[in-house]
XYZ file of C-alpha atoms in Angstrom:
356
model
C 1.668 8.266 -26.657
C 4.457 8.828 -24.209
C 5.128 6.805 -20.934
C 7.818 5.655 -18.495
C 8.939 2.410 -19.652
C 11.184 0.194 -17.637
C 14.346 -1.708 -19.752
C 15.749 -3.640 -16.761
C 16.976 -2.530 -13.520
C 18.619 0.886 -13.523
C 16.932 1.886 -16.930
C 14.088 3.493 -17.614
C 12.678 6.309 -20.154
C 10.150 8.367 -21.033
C 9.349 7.068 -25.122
C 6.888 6.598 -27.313
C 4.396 3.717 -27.034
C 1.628 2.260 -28.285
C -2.075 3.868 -27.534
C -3.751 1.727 -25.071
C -7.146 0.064 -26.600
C -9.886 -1.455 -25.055
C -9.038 -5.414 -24.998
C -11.676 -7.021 -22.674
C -15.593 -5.535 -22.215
C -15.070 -4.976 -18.615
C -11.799 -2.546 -19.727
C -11.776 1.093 -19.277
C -8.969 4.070 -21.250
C -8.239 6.827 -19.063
C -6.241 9.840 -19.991
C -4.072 10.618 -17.497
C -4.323 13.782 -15.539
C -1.927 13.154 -12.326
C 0.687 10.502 -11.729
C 2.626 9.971 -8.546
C 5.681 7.437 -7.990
C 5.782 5.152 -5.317
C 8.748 3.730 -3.607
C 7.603 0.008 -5.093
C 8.382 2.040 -8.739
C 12.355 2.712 -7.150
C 12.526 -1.605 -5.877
C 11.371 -1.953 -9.665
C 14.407 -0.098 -10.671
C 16.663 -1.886 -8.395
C 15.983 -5.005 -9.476
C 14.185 -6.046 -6.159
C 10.899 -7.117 -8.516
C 12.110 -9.573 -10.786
C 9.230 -10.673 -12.194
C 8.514 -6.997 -13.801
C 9.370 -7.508 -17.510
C 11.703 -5.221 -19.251
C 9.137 -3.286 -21.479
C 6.571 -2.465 -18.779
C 5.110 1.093 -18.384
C 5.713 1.520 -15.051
C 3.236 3.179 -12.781
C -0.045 2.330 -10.377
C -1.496 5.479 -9.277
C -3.549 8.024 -11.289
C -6.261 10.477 -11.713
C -7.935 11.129 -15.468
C -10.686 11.639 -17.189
C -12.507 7.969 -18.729
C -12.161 7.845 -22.589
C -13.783 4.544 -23.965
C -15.194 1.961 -22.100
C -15.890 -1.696 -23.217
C -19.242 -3.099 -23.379
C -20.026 -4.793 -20.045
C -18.278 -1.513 -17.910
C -21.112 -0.021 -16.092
C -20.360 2.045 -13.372
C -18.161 4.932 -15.201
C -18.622 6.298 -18.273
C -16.513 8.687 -20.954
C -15.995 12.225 -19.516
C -16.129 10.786 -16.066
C -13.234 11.843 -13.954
C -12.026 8.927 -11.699
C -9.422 7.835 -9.525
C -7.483 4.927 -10.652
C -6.441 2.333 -7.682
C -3.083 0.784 -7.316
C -4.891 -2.248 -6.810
C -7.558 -3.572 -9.833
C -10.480 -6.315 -8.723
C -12.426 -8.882 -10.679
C -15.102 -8.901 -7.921
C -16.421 -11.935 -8.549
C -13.593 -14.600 -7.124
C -13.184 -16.196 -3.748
C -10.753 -13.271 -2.555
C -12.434 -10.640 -3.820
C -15.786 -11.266 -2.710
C -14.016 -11.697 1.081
C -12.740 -7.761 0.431
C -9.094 -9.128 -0.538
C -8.865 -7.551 -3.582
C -4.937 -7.321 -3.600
C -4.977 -11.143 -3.907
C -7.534 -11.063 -6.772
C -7.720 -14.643 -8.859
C -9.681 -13.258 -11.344
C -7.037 -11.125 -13.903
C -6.545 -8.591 -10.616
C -4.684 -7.463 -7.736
C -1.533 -5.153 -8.003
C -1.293 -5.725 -11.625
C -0.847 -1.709 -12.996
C 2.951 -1.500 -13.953
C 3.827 -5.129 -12.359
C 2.415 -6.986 -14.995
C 1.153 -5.056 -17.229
C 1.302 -1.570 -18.516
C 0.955 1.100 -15.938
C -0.224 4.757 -15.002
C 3.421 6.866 -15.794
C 1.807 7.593 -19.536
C -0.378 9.631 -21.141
C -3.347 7.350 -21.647
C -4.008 3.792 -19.563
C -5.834 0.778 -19.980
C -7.913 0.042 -16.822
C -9.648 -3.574 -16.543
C -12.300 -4.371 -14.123
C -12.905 -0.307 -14.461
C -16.156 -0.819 -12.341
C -14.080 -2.010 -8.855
C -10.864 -0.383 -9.908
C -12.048 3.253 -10.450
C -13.617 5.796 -7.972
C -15.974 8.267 -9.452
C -14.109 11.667 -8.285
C -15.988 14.807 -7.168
C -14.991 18.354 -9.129
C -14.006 19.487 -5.374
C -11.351 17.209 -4.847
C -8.173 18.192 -6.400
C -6.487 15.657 -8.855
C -2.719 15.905 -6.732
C -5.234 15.367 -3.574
C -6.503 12.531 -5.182
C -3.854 10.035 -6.591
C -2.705 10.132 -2.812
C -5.326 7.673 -2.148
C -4.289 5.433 -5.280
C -1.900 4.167 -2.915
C -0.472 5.184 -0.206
C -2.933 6.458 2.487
C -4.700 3.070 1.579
C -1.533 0.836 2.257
C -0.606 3.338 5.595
C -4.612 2.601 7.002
C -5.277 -1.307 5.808
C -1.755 -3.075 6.166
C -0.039 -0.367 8.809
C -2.796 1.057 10.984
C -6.089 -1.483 10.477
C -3.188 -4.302 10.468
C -1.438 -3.322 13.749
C -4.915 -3.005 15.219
C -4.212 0.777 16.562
C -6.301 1.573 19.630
C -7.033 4.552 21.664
C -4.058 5.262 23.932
C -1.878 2.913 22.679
C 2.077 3.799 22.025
C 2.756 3.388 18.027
C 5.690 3.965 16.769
C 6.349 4.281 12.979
C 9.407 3.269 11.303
C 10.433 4.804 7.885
C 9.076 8.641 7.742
C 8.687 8.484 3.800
C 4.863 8.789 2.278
C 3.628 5.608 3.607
C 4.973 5.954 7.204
C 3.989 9.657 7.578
C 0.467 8.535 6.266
C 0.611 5.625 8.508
C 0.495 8.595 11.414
C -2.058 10.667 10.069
C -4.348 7.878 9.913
C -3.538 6.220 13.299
C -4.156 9.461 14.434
C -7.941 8.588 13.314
C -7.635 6.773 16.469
C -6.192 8.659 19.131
C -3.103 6.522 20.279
C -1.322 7.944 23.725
C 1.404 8.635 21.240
C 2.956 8.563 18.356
C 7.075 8.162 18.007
C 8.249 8.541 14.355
C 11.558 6.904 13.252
C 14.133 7.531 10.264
C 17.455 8.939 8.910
C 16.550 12.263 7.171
C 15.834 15.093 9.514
C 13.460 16.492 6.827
C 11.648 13.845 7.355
C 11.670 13.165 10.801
C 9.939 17.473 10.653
C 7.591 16.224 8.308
C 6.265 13.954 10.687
C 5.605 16.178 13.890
C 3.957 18.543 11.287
C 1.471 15.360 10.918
C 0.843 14.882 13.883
C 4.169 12.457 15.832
C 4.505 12.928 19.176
C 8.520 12.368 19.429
C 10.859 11.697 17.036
C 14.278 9.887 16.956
C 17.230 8.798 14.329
C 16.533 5.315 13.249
C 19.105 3.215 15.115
C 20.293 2.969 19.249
C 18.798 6.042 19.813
C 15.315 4.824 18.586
C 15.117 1.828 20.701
C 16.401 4.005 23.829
C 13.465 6.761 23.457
C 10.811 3.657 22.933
C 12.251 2.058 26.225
C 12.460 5.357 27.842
C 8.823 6.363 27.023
C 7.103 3.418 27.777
C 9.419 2.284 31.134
C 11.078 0.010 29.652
C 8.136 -2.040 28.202
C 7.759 -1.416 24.122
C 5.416 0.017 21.722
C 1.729 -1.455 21.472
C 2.304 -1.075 17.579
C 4.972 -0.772 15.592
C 4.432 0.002 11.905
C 7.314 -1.328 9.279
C 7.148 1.270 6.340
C 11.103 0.839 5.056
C 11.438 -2.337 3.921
C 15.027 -3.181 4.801
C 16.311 -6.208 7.238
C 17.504 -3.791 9.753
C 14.274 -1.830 10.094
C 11.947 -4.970 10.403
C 14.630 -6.382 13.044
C 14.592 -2.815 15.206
C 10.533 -2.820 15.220
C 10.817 -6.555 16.976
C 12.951 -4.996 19.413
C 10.919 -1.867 20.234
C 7.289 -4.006 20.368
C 6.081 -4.844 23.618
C 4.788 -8.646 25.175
C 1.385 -9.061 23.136
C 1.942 -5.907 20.833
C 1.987 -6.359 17.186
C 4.288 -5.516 14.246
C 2.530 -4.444 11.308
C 5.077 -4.465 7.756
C 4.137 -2.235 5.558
C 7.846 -2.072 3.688
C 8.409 -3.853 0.526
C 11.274 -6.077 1.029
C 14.068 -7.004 -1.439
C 16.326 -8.982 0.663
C 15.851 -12.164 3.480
C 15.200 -10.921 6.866
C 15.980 -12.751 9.932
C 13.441 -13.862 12.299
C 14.653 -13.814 15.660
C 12.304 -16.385 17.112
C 14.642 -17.027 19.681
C 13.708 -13.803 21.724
C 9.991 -13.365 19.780
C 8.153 -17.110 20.718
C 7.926 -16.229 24.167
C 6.533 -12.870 23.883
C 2.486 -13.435 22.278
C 3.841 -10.965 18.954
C 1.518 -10.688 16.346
C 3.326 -9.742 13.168
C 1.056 -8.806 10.131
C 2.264 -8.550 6.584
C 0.154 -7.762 3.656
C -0.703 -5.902 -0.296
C -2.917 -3.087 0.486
C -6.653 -4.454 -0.728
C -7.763 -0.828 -1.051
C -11.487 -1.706 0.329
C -10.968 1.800 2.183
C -10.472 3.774 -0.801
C -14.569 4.818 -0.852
C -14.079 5.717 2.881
C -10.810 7.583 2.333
C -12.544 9.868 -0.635
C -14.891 10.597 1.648
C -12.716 12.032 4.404
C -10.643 14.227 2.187
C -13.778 15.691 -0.160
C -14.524 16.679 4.452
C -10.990 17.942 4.539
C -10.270 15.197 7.050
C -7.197 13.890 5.468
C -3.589 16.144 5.268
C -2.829 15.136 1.382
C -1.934 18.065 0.623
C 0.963 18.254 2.999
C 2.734 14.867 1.195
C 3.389 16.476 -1.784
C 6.368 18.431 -1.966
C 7.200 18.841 -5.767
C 4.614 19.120 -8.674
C 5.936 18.878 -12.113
C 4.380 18.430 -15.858
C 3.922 14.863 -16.853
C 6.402 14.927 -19.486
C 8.944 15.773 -16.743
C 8.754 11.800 -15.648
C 12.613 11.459 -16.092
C 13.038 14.268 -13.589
C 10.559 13.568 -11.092
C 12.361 9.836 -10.709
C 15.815 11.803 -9.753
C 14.253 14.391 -7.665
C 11.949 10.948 -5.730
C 14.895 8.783 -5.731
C 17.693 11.478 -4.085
C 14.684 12.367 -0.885
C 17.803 12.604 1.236
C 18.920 15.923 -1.056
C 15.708 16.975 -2.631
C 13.372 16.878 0.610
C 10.963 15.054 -1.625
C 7.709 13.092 0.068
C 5.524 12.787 -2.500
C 5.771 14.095 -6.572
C 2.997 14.650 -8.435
C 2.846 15.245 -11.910
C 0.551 16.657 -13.888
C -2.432 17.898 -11.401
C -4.741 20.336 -13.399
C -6.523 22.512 -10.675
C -10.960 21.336 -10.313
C -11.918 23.897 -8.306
C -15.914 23.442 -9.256
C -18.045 20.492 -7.865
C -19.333 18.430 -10.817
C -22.317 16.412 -10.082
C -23.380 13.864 -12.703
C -26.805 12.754 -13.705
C -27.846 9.070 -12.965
């Protein structure tokens, strides 16, 4: 088969590769229908993930169609089309049974293209298939669908559910990419007074009043100014870290008020400082976390209702054997306006219901 495989930071290419088998009774194979790339695929690139082996198929979000199964799998079956989660769960260790599946002891957690082979291929192998794939309803498109591999998951657990979002409260979100711009359609879910979106790319920063951001400001002086300004000089009840970068995290400690909390979402590459010497005083909670994706089932649920804008993320669609092309067009956002590429995405426009 073909897949994305990673050589070392800045290489990459779509080859030929081995056909994933079934290795362990609890394994599932799914053909892959619709692939997405995730910022966490670029820190790959960079370097910023060491412990990613050159050789990897890269990848952790998909929709297929199941092709084999191994003995024990019961839950999903071949023909059974099934969303494939960024994060895959034993269910049966300490941190799993406690909902924590991204910290899975048992062979789990964010494993897909980290350490082992991913979803950027033509077929996958899946373990734990009966935790770490959602059955999928004809209804719900495929490029609808591997939104909630990932992101919307990490926005609601680590950014929104994290930060503890409550009704009226002032959130601001820093970083307008996929993760912060479904950071504010889900703390939307819970109708904050409002909602102040920060980054660099004016695309972006439209994207983000189109879902729903009250204001919007250029990451930097003038950020901190309109959070002062709209809250009197106080801070933001929540401020939601979905960048990554030292100066980011260190601007969402400024802009949080006395008792608020800073939830990081951002996967970070480099140090960052702590400025305890202004923070210890002011009762800060700051929350950091892998998304566990125990909201998935919820999630699914809310866009088969139409409750969720995915369809709005996802700016460029392209075949699957376009990989190479999707990673330039994802990693140049700044030129190409892209949020979210999907590729693949066959149209399932008739409800499929299955027989127990």
């Amino acid at each position: 088969m073909k897949a994305l495989v990673f050589h070392g930071p800045g290489e990459s290419a779509w080859e030929d590769v081995a056909d994933p088998g079934i290795q362990d009774a609890t394994d599932a194979v799914v053909r892959v229908d619709a692939v997405t790339i995730c910022g966490t695929d670029l820190h790959i690139l960079k370097g910023d993930l060491p412990e990613v082996r050159p050789g990897t198929v890269l990848g952790h979000e998909a929709v297929g169609e199941i092709v084999d199964v191994g003995g024990d799998v019961r839950t999903v079956r071949p023909g059974d089309r099934v969303l494939v989660s960024c994060i895959t769960a034993c269910g049966r260790c300490r941190y799993c049974r406690e909902s924590m599946y991204g910290q899975c002891r048992g062979g789990g957690g964010w494993i897909l293209g980290h350490s082992i082979d991913g979803t950027q291929a033509e077929y996958v192998r899946v373990p734990h298939a009966d935790l770490s794939t959602h059955l999928l309803p004809g209804a719900v498109d495929s490029k609808d669908a591997v939104l909630l591999a990932d992101i919307f998951p990490t926005a609601y657990e680590v950014g929104v559910l994290n930060g503890r979002v409550r009704p009226a409260d002032t959130v601001v979100v820093v970083g307008a990419g996929p993760i912060g711009l479904a950071a504010i359609a889900t703390a939307r879910l819970y109708t904050p007074g409002k909602i102040i979106a920060v980054d660099l790319a004016p695309a972006r920063l439209d994207a983000a009043k189109r879902l729903g951001a009250d204001a919007v400001a250029t990451a930097g002086e003038e950020a901190e100014q309109l959070v002062a300004d709209l809250t009197e000089g106080v801070g933001a009840d929540v401020v939601i870290e979905a960048v990554g970068v030292p100066a980011s995290f260190e601007a969402c400690t400024r802009m949080v008020r006395p008792g608020g909390h800073v939830a990081n979402v951002g996967v970070h590459g480099k140090p960052v400082t702590l400025h305890l010497e202004d923070l210890w005083s002011k009762s800060v909670t700051i929350t950091t976390g892998l998304v566990d994706t125990y909201s998935t089932p919820t999630l699914l649920r809310m866009t088969a209702a139409g409750q969720l804008p995915t369809s709005s993320l996802v700016t460029h669609t392209l075949p699957l054997d376009a990989m190479e092309e999707a990673y330039d067009v994802f990693s140049r956002a700044a030129d190409t306006g892209a949020l979210k590429v999907v590729l693949g995405a066959p149209q399932h426009d008739a409800l499929t219901v299955r027989a127990s």
